[in-house]
Amino acid sequence: MSGGLLVAGTTSDAGKSVVTAGICRWLVRQGVKVAPFKAQNMSLNSFVTREGAEIGRAQAMQAQACRVEPTALMNPVLLKPGGDRSSQVVLLGKPVGELSARGYHGGRQQQLLGTVLDSLAELRGTYDAVICEGAGSPAEINLRRTDIVNMGIARGARLPVLVVGDIDRGGVFASFFGTVALLAPEDQELVAGFLVNKFRGDVSLLEPGLDMLHALTGRRTYGVLPFQHGLGIDEEDGLRVSLRGAVRESTVAPPVGEDVLRVAVCAIPLMSNFTDVDALAAEPGVVVRFVDRPEELADADLVVIPGTRGTVKALAWLRERGLADAIVRRASEGRPVLGVCGGFQILGEQIEDEVESRAGLVDGLGVLPVRVRFAREKTLTRPVGEALGEPVEGYEIHHGVAQVSAGEPFLDGCRVGHTWGTHWHGSLESDGFRRAFLREVAAAAGRRFVPAPDTSFAALREEQLDRLGDLIEQHADTDALWRLIESGAPQGLPFIPPGAPA
């Protein structure tokens, strides 16, 4: 078997990432050696592979679903949005420059098609199957000429295409039909059929519509996945209302101790790797919420300033909103604050940035004895160490180089009182370290909170990936999916007019 499949969607956030992960987990449980792939990802949530390459976190999560190590081949092009309508282009895990959307779609994108196809071919030569994820919609007719992530990659690699639609949004039949009808004949012949996502209710009421869709398009529906809470792990972007649902199915679990612990995460501009706080949300009795007003910090036991692609812009935003003064005040009162990556830099004394914002010297909040200088070379590492008497590991993605002049050591950064700063993402996923950190926070906040002794973040992630695999196994036609992956799109699929504009 040397098969492949492209999971496309009628819209962004139709469920492509989780469906791809679900298919990967279903296949690996059948003994198939499988890998994920996304040709081009636009996301501020990224991850560092063991070889020091930066890829989207969604592909790292999908690699975990496949039970394989993530590599740069799985996401050869990563776009990290910044200010002024531009994005940093990361090619095969390394940054190669900044481009505007017009510059990227004006020619650079098409130049990358060869790299993308080579990466996919290398994966297909190594694995039994490669499950690819598209981006946005394949029917974005204004971008089709330079497309390398949807029908461009499907046609270049002769991949069958499964189109996912979110029925919870409404209009799924029109979206399925319109998606096919706006594609060129050569693209349409690769679109094998549809997968309905997030259905609530009795499937028998939906079946007449699926039969009519089949009659109209000549394409079958490969499954109807029911709506389930808490499946959106490691999303590309977008602020989740409930982080609790990101890591476990249940609602907020009762605390082990007498009190809950409240965590407020500043929703700064260009926020990156907000998945860092998922491990906090996994703890029974920890309530995590995003905030953008100073009064929302008042009852917080811990304030987190997360990473950002625009440190200077985020710092200005905190000052404009009055959040900066509230953070400085609570730090001076000994109330817990944690800064991660860009958040760590913001807590320092001074930032010298001629790379990201080109703002030159900017005063930080002055809470930590740190000066930051932005280097053109990006740091991409997977550090391992010890803190608070516990082993801990994480990953670093930053241009800022921190010079720490005082305070107590904390990972790669420092702490002063109950303010901590580090460049390490993912450190809170280390269970022993997270429990030790929360005990310190609870003591400083005067809360009778006790971390659960048996919460395993890795086990929760595995449980969730298994739930995704169960969704595919129980609610999709897996025999038909297997044939699609193994043999490609059915022959003789009808053309649906009008097709793509000339």
PDB file of C-alpha atoms in Angstrom, residues 152-392:
ATOM      1  CA  GLY A 152      -2.760  22.227  -6.516  1.00  0.00           C
ATOM      2  CA  ILE A 153      -1.215  19.515  -4.359  1.00  0.00           C
ATOM      3  CA  ALA A 154      -4.069  17.079  -5.097  1.00  0.00           C
ATOM      4  CA  ARG A 155      -3.561  17.412  -8.834  1.00  0.00           C
ATOM      5  CA  GLY A 156       0.231  17.425  -8.579  1.00  0.00           C
ATOM      6  CA  ALA A 157       0.278  14.208  -6.521  1.00  0.00           C
ATOM      7  CA  ARG A 158      -2.942  12.635  -7.911  1.00  0.00           C
ATOM      8  CA  LEU A 159      -4.580  12.522  -4.485  1.00  0.00           C
ATOM      9  CA  PRO A 160      -8.254  11.716  -3.946  1.00  0.00           C
ATOM     10  CA  VAL A 161     -10.065  14.509  -2.088  1.00  0.00           C
ATOM     11  CA  LEU A 162     -12.586  14.214   0.741  1.00  0.00           C
ATOM     12  CA  VAL A 163     -14.470  17.458   1.454  1.00  0.00           C
ATOM     13  CA  VAL A 164     -15.465  18.066   5.097  1.00  0.00           C
ATOM     14  CA  GLY A 165     -18.416  20.307   5.931  1.00  0.00           C
ATOM     15  CA  ASP A 166     -19.494  21.668   9.321  1.00  0.00           C
ATOM     16  CA  ILE A 167     -23.251  21.102   9.406  1.00  0.00           C
ATOM     17  CA  ASP A 168     -23.516  22.918  12.750  1.00  0.00           C
ATOM     18  CA  ARG A 169     -22.958  26.172  10.849  1.00  0.00           C
ATOM     19  CA  GLY A 170     -25.813  25.440   8.445  1.00  0.00           C
ATOM     20  CA  GLY A 171     -25.848  25.390   4.652  1.00  0.00           C
ATOM     21  CA  VAL A 172     -23.753  22.264   4.343  1.00  0.00           C
ATOM     22  CA  PHE A 173     -25.512  20.912   1.217  1.00  0.00           C
ATOM     23  CA  ALA A 174     -25.059  24.192  -0.652  1.00  0.00           C
ATOM     24  CA  SER A 175     -21.450  24.313   0.508  1.00  0.00           C
ATOM     25  CA  PHE A 176     -20.714  20.787  -0.726  1.00  0.00           C
ATOM     26  CA  PHE A 177     -22.377  21.357  -4.097  1.00  0.00           C
ATOM     27  CA  GLY A 178     -20.886  24.822  -4.577  1.00  0.00           C
ATOM     28  CA  THR A 179     -17.380  23.640  -3.687  1.00  0.00           C
ATOM     29  CA  VAL A 180     -17.441  21.016  -6.443  1.00  0.00           C
ATOM     30  CA  ALA A 181     -19.213  23.245  -8.962  1.00  0.00           C
ATOM     31  CA  LEU A 182     -16.539  25.962  -8.698  1.00  0.00           C
ATOM     32  CA  LEU A 183     -13.670  23.611  -9.563  1.00  0.00           C
ATOM     33  CA  ALA A 184     -12.134  22.982 -12.970  1.00  0.00           C
ATOM     34  CA  PRO A 185     -12.918  19.600 -14.583  1.00  0.00           C
ATOM     35  CA  GLU A 186      -9.396  18.325 -13.839  1.00  0.00           C
ATOM     36  CA  ASP A 187      -9.896  19.190 -10.153  1.00  0.00           C
ATOM     37  CA  GLN A 188     -13.430  17.843  -9.955  1.00  0.00           C
ATOM     38  CA  GLU A 189     -12.332  14.389 -11.089  1.00  0.00           C
ATOM     39  CA  LEU A 190     -10.272  14.089  -7.890  1.00  0.00           C
ATOM     40  CA  VAL A 191     -13.099  15.062  -5.496  1.00  0.00           C
ATOM     41  CA  ALA A 192     -14.381  11.666  -4.385  1.00  0.00           C
ATOM     42  CA  GLY A 193     -17.058  12.755  -1.935  1.00  0.00           C
ATOM     43  CA  PHE A 194     -18.036  14.345   1.334  1.00  0.00           C
ATOM     44  CA  LEU A 195     -17.852  13.956   5.116  1.00  0.00           C
ATOM     45  CA  VAL A 196     -20.418  15.687   7.332  1.00  0.00           C
ATOM     46  CA  ASN A 197     -18.994  17.006  10.601  1.00  0.00           C
ATOM     47  CA  LYS A 198     -20.658  18.107  13.881  1.00  0.00           C
ATOM     48  CA  PHE A 199     -24.127  16.657  13.259  1.00  0.00           C
ATOM     49  CA  ARG A 200     -26.668  16.859  16.068  1.00  0.00           C
ATOM     50  CA  GLY A 201     -29.779  14.696  15.977  1.00  0.00           C
ATOM     51  CA  ASP A 202     -31.174  11.726  14.098  1.00  0.00           C
ATOM     52  CA  VAL A 203     -29.059  10.767  11.073  1.00  0.00           C
ATOM     53  CA  SER A 204     -32.106   9.239   9.361  1.00  0.00           C
ATOM     54  CA  LEU A 205     -33.502  12.764   8.940  1.00  0.00           C
ATOM     55  CA  LEU A 206     -30.336  13.749   7.080  1.00  0.00           C
ATOM     56  CA  GLU A 207     -30.177  10.763   4.755  1.00  0.00           C
ATOM     57  CA  PRO A 208     -32.700  12.027   2.120  1.00  0.00           C
ATOM     58  CA  GLY A 209     -30.532  15.107   1.668  1.00  0.00           C
ATOM     59  CA  LEU A 210     -27.403  12.977   1.310  1.00  0.00           C
ATOM     60  CA  ASP A 211     -29.180  10.880  -1.334  1.00  0.00           C
ATOM     61  CA  MET A 212     -30.169  14.031  -3.249  1.00  0.00           C
ATOM     62  CA  LEU A 213     -26.605  15.360  -2.985  1.00  0.00           C
ATOM     63  CA  HIS A 214     -25.365  12.072  -4.445  1.00  0.00           C
ATOM     64  CA  ALA A 215     -27.850  12.339  -7.294  1.00  0.00           C
ATOM     65  CA  LEU A 216     -26.813  15.949  -8.000  1.00  0.00           C
ATOM     66  CA  THR A 217     -23.047  15.441  -7.864  1.00  0.00           C
ATOM     67  CA  GLY A 218     -22.460  11.725  -8.452  1.00  0.00           C
ATOM     68  CA  ARG A 219     -20.430  11.708  -5.244  1.00  0.00           C
ATOM     69  CA  ARG A 220     -21.189   9.810  -2.073  1.00  0.00           C
ATOM     70  CA  THR A 221     -20.937  10.851   1.570  1.00  0.00           C
ATOM     71  CA  TYR A 222     -18.331   8.823   3.441  1.00  0.00           C
ATOM     72  CA  GLY A 223     -19.707   9.443   6.912  1.00  0.00           C
ATOM     73  CA  VAL A 224     -21.639  11.674   9.314  1.00  0.00           C
ATOM     74  CA  LEU A 225     -19.647  12.535  12.432  1.00  0.00           C
ATOM     75  CA  PRO A 226     -21.690  13.517  15.493  1.00  0.00           C
ATOM     76  CA  PHE A 227     -21.070  16.745  17.377  1.00  0.00           C
ATOM     77  CA  GLN A 228     -18.765  16.166  20.337  1.00  0.00           C
ATOM     78  CA  HIS A 229     -17.317  18.674  22.759  1.00  0.00           C
ATOM     79  CA  GLY A 230     -13.619  19.028  23.368  1.00  0.00           C
ATOM     80  CA  LEU A 231     -12.089  17.799  20.119  1.00  0.00           C
ATOM     81  CA  GLY A 232     -10.294  20.993  19.031  1.00  0.00           C
ATOM     82  CA  ILE A 233      -6.775  20.270  20.248  1.00  0.00           C
ATOM     83  CA  ASP A 234      -3.762  22.214  18.959  1.00  0.00           C
ATOM     84  CA  GLU A 235      -5.746  24.364  16.599  1.00  0.00           C
ATOM     85  CA  GLU A 236      -4.049  26.577  14.064  1.00  0.00           C
ATOM     86  CA  ASP A 237      -5.457  29.820  15.379  1.00  0.00           C
ATOM     87  CA  GLY A 238      -8.589  31.232  16.928  1.00  0.00           C
ATOM     88  CA  LEU A 239      -9.386  31.780  20.588  1.00  0.00           C
ATOM     89  CA  ARG A 240     -11.215  28.923  22.255  1.00  0.00           C
ATOM     90  CA  VAL A 241     -13.879  29.938  24.720  1.00  0.00           C
ATOM     91  CA  SER A 242     -13.359  26.795  26.810  1.00  0.00           C
ATOM     92  CA  LEU A 243      -9.820  25.540  27.157  1.00  0.00           C
ATOM     93  CA  ARG A 244     -11.127  22.821  29.437  1.00  0.00           C
ATOM     94  CA  GLY A 245     -12.805  21.247  26.431  1.00  0.00           C
ATOM     95  CA  ALA A 246      -9.466  21.265  24.623  1.00  0.00           C
ATOM     96  CA  VAL A 247      -7.937  18.564  26.795  1.00  0.00           C
ATOM     97  CA  ARG A 248     -10.693  16.512  28.341  1.00  0.00           C
ATOM     98  CA  GLU A 249     -14.315  15.708  27.650  1.00  0.00           C
ATOM     99  CA  SER A 250     -15.732  16.475  31.086  1.00  0.00           C
ATOM    100  CA  THR A 251     -16.669  19.872  32.405  1.00  0.00           C
ATOM    101  CA  VAL A 252     -14.475  21.495  35.044  1.00  0.00           C
ATOM    102  CA  ALA A 253     -13.540  18.722  37.469  1.00  0.00           C
ATOM    103  CA  PRO A 254     -13.944  19.450  41.188  1.00  0.00           C
ATOM    104  CA  PRO A 255     -10.789  20.512  43.021  1.00  0.00           C
ATOM    105  CA  VAL A 256      -8.839  18.027  45.111  1.00  0.00           C
ATOM    106  CA  GLY A 257      -8.309  20.672  47.790  1.00  0.00           C
ATOM    107  CA  GLU A 258     -10.829  23.113  49.235  1.00  0.00           C
ATOM    108  CA  ASP A 259     -10.297  25.905  46.671  1.00  0.00           C
ATOM    109  CA  VAL A 260     -10.175  26.320  42.924  1.00  0.00           C
ATOM    110  CA  LEU A 261      -7.323  28.175  41.237  1.00  0.00           C
ATOM    111  CA  ARG A 262      -8.193  30.925  38.760  1.00  0.00           C
ATOM    112  CA  VAL A 263      -5.823  31.600  35.844  1.00  0.00           C
ATOM    113  CA  ALA A 264      -6.187  34.701  33.655  1.00  0.00           C
ATOM    114  CA  VAL A 265      -4.373  34.645  30.292  1.00  0.00           C
ATOM    115  CA  CYS A 266      -3.838  38.038  28.654  1.00  0.00           C
ATOM    116  CA  ALA A 267      -5.258  37.836  25.128  1.00  0.00           C
ATOM    117  CA  ILE A 268      -2.436  39.878  23.576  1.00  0.00           C
ATOM    118  CA  PRO A 269      -2.243  40.652  19.826  1.00  0.00           C
ATOM    119  CA  LEU A 270      -0.614  38.053  17.553  1.00  0.00           C
ATOM    120  CA  MET A 271      -0.741  35.573  20.421  1.00  0.00           C
ATOM    121  CA  SER A 272       1.293  32.464  19.692  1.00  0.00           C
ATOM    122  CA  ASN A 273       1.237  29.032  21.279  1.00  0.00           C
ATOM    123  CA  PHE A 274      -1.745  29.686  23.512  1.00  0.00           C
ATOM    124  CA  THR A 275      -1.747  25.882  23.799  1.00  0.00           C
ATOM    125  CA  ASP A 276       0.840  26.404  26.582  1.00  0.00           C
ATOM    126  CA  VAL A 277      -2.032  26.838  29.059  1.00  0.00           C
ATOM    127  CA  ASP A 278      -3.901  23.693  28.008  1.00  0.00           C
ATOM    128  CA  ALA A 279      -1.942  21.713  30.597  1.00  0.00           C
ATOM    129  CA  LEU A 280      -3.155  24.085  33.319  1.00  0.00           C
ATOM    130  CA  ALA A 281      -6.737  23.630  32.128  1.00  0.00           C
ATOM    131  CA  ALA A 282      -6.280  19.859  32.391  1.00  0.00           C
ATOM    132  CA  GLU A 283      -5.859  20.087  36.158  1.00  0.00           C
ATOM    133  CA  PRO A 284      -9.000  19.466  38.250  1.00  0.00           C
ATOM    134  CA  GLY A 285      -9.967  22.671  40.011  1.00  0.00           C
ATOM    135  CA  VAL A 286      -8.019  25.000  37.707  1.00  0.00           C
ATOM    136  CA  VAL A 287     -10.187  27.477  35.790  1.00  0.00           C
ATOM    137  CA  VAL A 288      -8.493  29.120  32.783  1.00  0.00           C
ATOM    138  CA  ARG A 289      -9.899  32.084  30.884  1.00  0.00           C
ATOM    139  CA  PHE A 290      -8.624  34.677  28.395  1.00  0.00           C
ATOM    140  CA  VAL A 291      -8.944  38.310  29.441  1.00  0.00           C
ATOM    141  CA  ASP A 292      -8.472  41.747  27.882  1.00  0.00           C
ATOM    142  CA  ARG A 293      -9.464  44.146  30.691  1.00  0.00           C
ATOM    143  CA  PRO A 294      -7.554  45.044  33.883  1.00  0.00           C
ATOM    144  CA  GLU A 295     -10.550  44.386  36.150  1.00  0.00           C
ATOM    145  CA  GLU A 296     -10.498  40.761  35.009  1.00  0.00           C
ATOM    146  CA  LEU A 297      -7.142  40.306  36.733  1.00  0.00           C
ATOM    147  CA  ALA A 298      -8.522  41.265  40.129  1.00  0.00           C
ATOM    148  CA  ASP A 299      -9.651  37.805  41.247  1.00  0.00           C
ATOM    149  CA  ALA A 300      -6.973  35.851  39.329  1.00  0.00           C
ATOM    150  CA  ASP A 301      -4.609  33.681  41.325  1.00  0.00           C
ATOM    151  CA  LEU A 302      -2.185  33.545  38.396  1.00  0.00           C
ATOM    152  CA  VAL A 303      -1.811  35.885  35.421  1.00  0.00           C
ATOM    153  CA  VAL A 304      -0.138  34.472  32.315  1.00  0.00           C
ATOM    154  CA  ILE A 305       1.344  36.634  29.561  1.00  0.00           C
ATOM    155  CA  PRO A 306       1.709  34.190  26.662  1.00  0.00           C
ATOM    156  CA  GLY A 307       3.930  34.197  23.601  1.00  0.00           C
ATOM    157  CA  THR A 308       3.398  36.564  20.692  1.00  0.00           C
ATOM    158  CA  ARG A 309       4.692  37.191  17.187  1.00  0.00           C
ATOM    159  CA  GLY A 310       4.708  40.920  18.001  1.00  0.00           C
ATOM    160  CA  THR A 311       6.308  41.560  21.389  1.00  0.00           C
ATOM    161  CA  VAL A 312       6.491  45.356  21.072  1.00  0.00           C
ATOM    162  CA  LYS A 313       2.946  45.564  19.686  1.00  0.00           C
ATOM    163  CA  ALA A 314       1.658  43.368  22.539  1.00  0.00           C
ATOM    164  CA  LEU A 315       3.456  45.553  25.079  1.00  0.00           C
ATOM    165  CA  ALA A 316       1.820  48.678  23.652  1.00  0.00           C
ATOM    166  CA  TRP A 317      -1.574  46.941  23.727  1.00  0.00           C
ATOM    167  CA  LEU A 318      -1.139  46.027  27.412  1.00  0.00           C
ATOM    168  CA  ARG A 319      -0.347  49.662  28.196  1.00  0.00           C
ATOM    169  CA  GLU A 320      -3.258  51.040  26.169  1.00  0.00           C
ATOM    170  CA  ARG A 321      -5.682  48.702  27.926  1.00  0.00           C
ATOM    171  CA  GLY A 322      -4.414  49.429  31.425  1.00  0.00           C
ATOM    172  CA  LEU A 323      -3.348  45.814  31.813  1.00  0.00           C
ATOM    173  CA  ALA A 324       0.344  46.744  32.053  1.00  0.00           C
ATOM    174  CA  ASP A 325      -0.197  48.816  35.210  1.00  0.00           C
ATOM    175  CA  ALA A 326      -2.319  46.042  36.725  1.00  0.00           C
ATOM    176  CA  ILE A 327       0.406  43.453  36.036  1.00  0.00           C
ATOM    177  CA  VAL A 328       3.171  45.635  37.515  1.00  0.00           C
ATOM    178  CA  ARG A 329       1.037  46.335  40.576  1.00  0.00           C
ATOM    179  CA  ARG A 330       0.217  42.680  41.244  1.00  0.00           C
ATOM    180  CA  ALA A 331       3.879  41.694  40.774  1.00  0.00           C
ATOM    181  CA  SER A 332       4.938  44.310  43.333  1.00  0.00           C
ATOM    182  CA  GLU A 333       2.348  42.877  45.738  1.00  0.00           C
ATOM    183  CA  GLY A 334       3.830  39.389  45.360  1.00  0.00           C
ATOM    184  CA  ARG A 335       0.852  38.006  43.447  1.00  0.00           C
ATOM    185  CA  PRO A 336       1.790  35.334  40.845  1.00  0.00           C
ATOM    186  CA  VAL A 337       2.624  36.287  37.246  1.00  0.00           C
ATOM    187  CA  LEU A 338       4.087  34.010  34.551  1.00  0.00           C
ATOM    188  CA  GLY A 339       5.544  35.283  31.282  1.00  0.00           C
ATOM    189  CA  VAL A 340       6.232  32.798  28.474  1.00  0.00           C
ATOM    190  CA  CYS A 341       8.468  33.699  25.511  1.00  0.00           C
ATOM    191  CA  GLY A 342       7.161  37.082  24.309  1.00  0.00           C
ATOM    192  CA  GLY A 343       5.447  37.447  27.681  1.00  0.00           C
ATOM    193  CA  PHE A 344       8.812  36.913  29.390  1.00  0.00           C
ATOM    194  CA  GLN A 345      10.371  39.600  27.195  1.00  0.00           C
ATOM    195  CA  ILE A 346       7.542  42.029  28.039  1.00  0.00           C
ATOM    196  CA  LEU A 347       8.214  41.600  31.774  1.00  0.00           C
ATOM    197  CA  GLY A 348      11.855  42.657  31.320  1.00  0.00           C
ATOM    198  CA  GLU A 349      13.493  46.061  31.648  1.00  0.00           C
ATOM    199  CA  GLN A 350      14.264  46.837  28.023  1.00  0.00           C
ATOM    200  CA  ILE A 351      13.727  45.423  24.528  1.00  0.00           C
ATOM    201  CA  GLU A 352      16.021  46.223  21.605  1.00  0.00           C
ATOM    202  CA  ASP A 353      14.148  45.235  18.455  1.00  0.00           C
ATOM    203  CA  GLU A 354      15.489  45.928  14.979  1.00  0.00           C
ATOM    204  CA  VAL A 355      14.088  42.647  13.613  1.00  0.00           C
ATOM    205  CA  GLU A 356      10.415  42.040  14.441  1.00  0.00           C
ATOM    206  CA  SER A 357       8.926  45.547  14.931  1.00  0.00           C
ATOM    207  CA  ARG A 358      12.081  47.563  14.081  1.00  0.00           C
ATOM    208  CA  ALA A 359      11.088  49.863  16.955  1.00  0.00           C
ATOM    209  CA  GLY A 360      14.607  50.099  18.377  1.00  0.00           C
ATOM    210  CA  LEU A 361      14.868  50.498  22.146  1.00  0.00           C
ATOM    211  CA  VAL A 362      11.611  50.060  24.040  1.00  0.00           C
ATOM    212  CA  ASP A 363      11.114  49.989  27.807  1.00  0.00           C
ATOM    213  CA  GLY A 364       9.534  46.805  29.137  1.00  0.00           C
ATOM    214  CA  LEU A 365       7.420  46.528  32.272  1.00  0.00           C
ATOM    215  CA  GLY A 366      10.558  46.353  34.412  1.00  0.00           C
ATOM    216  CA  VAL A 367       9.292  43.517  36.593  1.00  0.00           C
ATOM    217  CA  LEU A 368      12.172  41.137  35.836  1.00  0.00           C
ATOM    218  CA  PRO A 369      15.909  42.028  35.630  1.00  0.00           C
ATOM    219  CA  VAL A 370      16.172  41.125  31.954  1.00  0.00           C
ATOM    220  CA  ARG A 371      17.262  42.944  28.812  1.00  0.00           C
ATOM    221  CA  VAL A 372      16.264  41.501  25.456  1.00  0.00           C
ATOM    222  CA  ARG A 373      17.929  42.006  22.092  1.00  0.00           C
ATOM    223  CA  PHE A 374      16.261  40.638  18.973  1.00  0.00           C
ATOM    224  CA  ALA A 375      18.628  38.589  16.797  1.00  0.00           C
ATOM    225  CA  ARG A 376      18.018  37.891  13.113  1.00  0.00           C
ATOM    226  CA  GLU A 377      18.709  34.199  13.666  1.00  0.00           C
ATOM    227  CA  LYS A 378      15.742  32.421  15.244  1.00  0.00           C
ATOM    228  CA  THR A 379      16.315  30.115  18.225  1.00  0.00           C
ATOM    229  CA  LEU A 380      14.675  26.721  17.622  1.00  0.00           C
ATOM    230  CA  THR A 381      15.529  24.155  20.294  1.00  0.00           C
ATOM    231  CA  ARG A 382      14.082  21.383  22.461  1.00  0.00           C
ATOM    232  CA  PRO A 383      15.638  21.992  25.917  1.00  0.00           C
ATOM    233  CA  VAL A 384      15.509  19.585  28.852  1.00  0.00           C
ATOM    234  CA  GLY A 385      16.267  20.511  32.448  1.00  0.00           C
ATOM    235  CA  GLU A 386      15.061  20.699  36.021  1.00  0.00           C
ATOM    236  CA  ALA A 387      13.121  23.324  37.940  1.00  0.00           C
ATOM    237  CA  LEU A 388      11.328  23.391  41.288  1.00  0.00           C
ATOM    238  CA  GLY A 389      12.965  20.043  41.995  1.00  0.00           C
ATOM    239  CA  GLU A 390      11.263  18.324  39.041  1.00  0.00           C
ATOM    240  CA  PRO A 391      12.391  17.282  35.539  1.00  0.00           C
ATOM    241  CA  VAL A 392      10.984  19.481  32.787  1.00  0.00           C
TER     242      VAL A 392
END
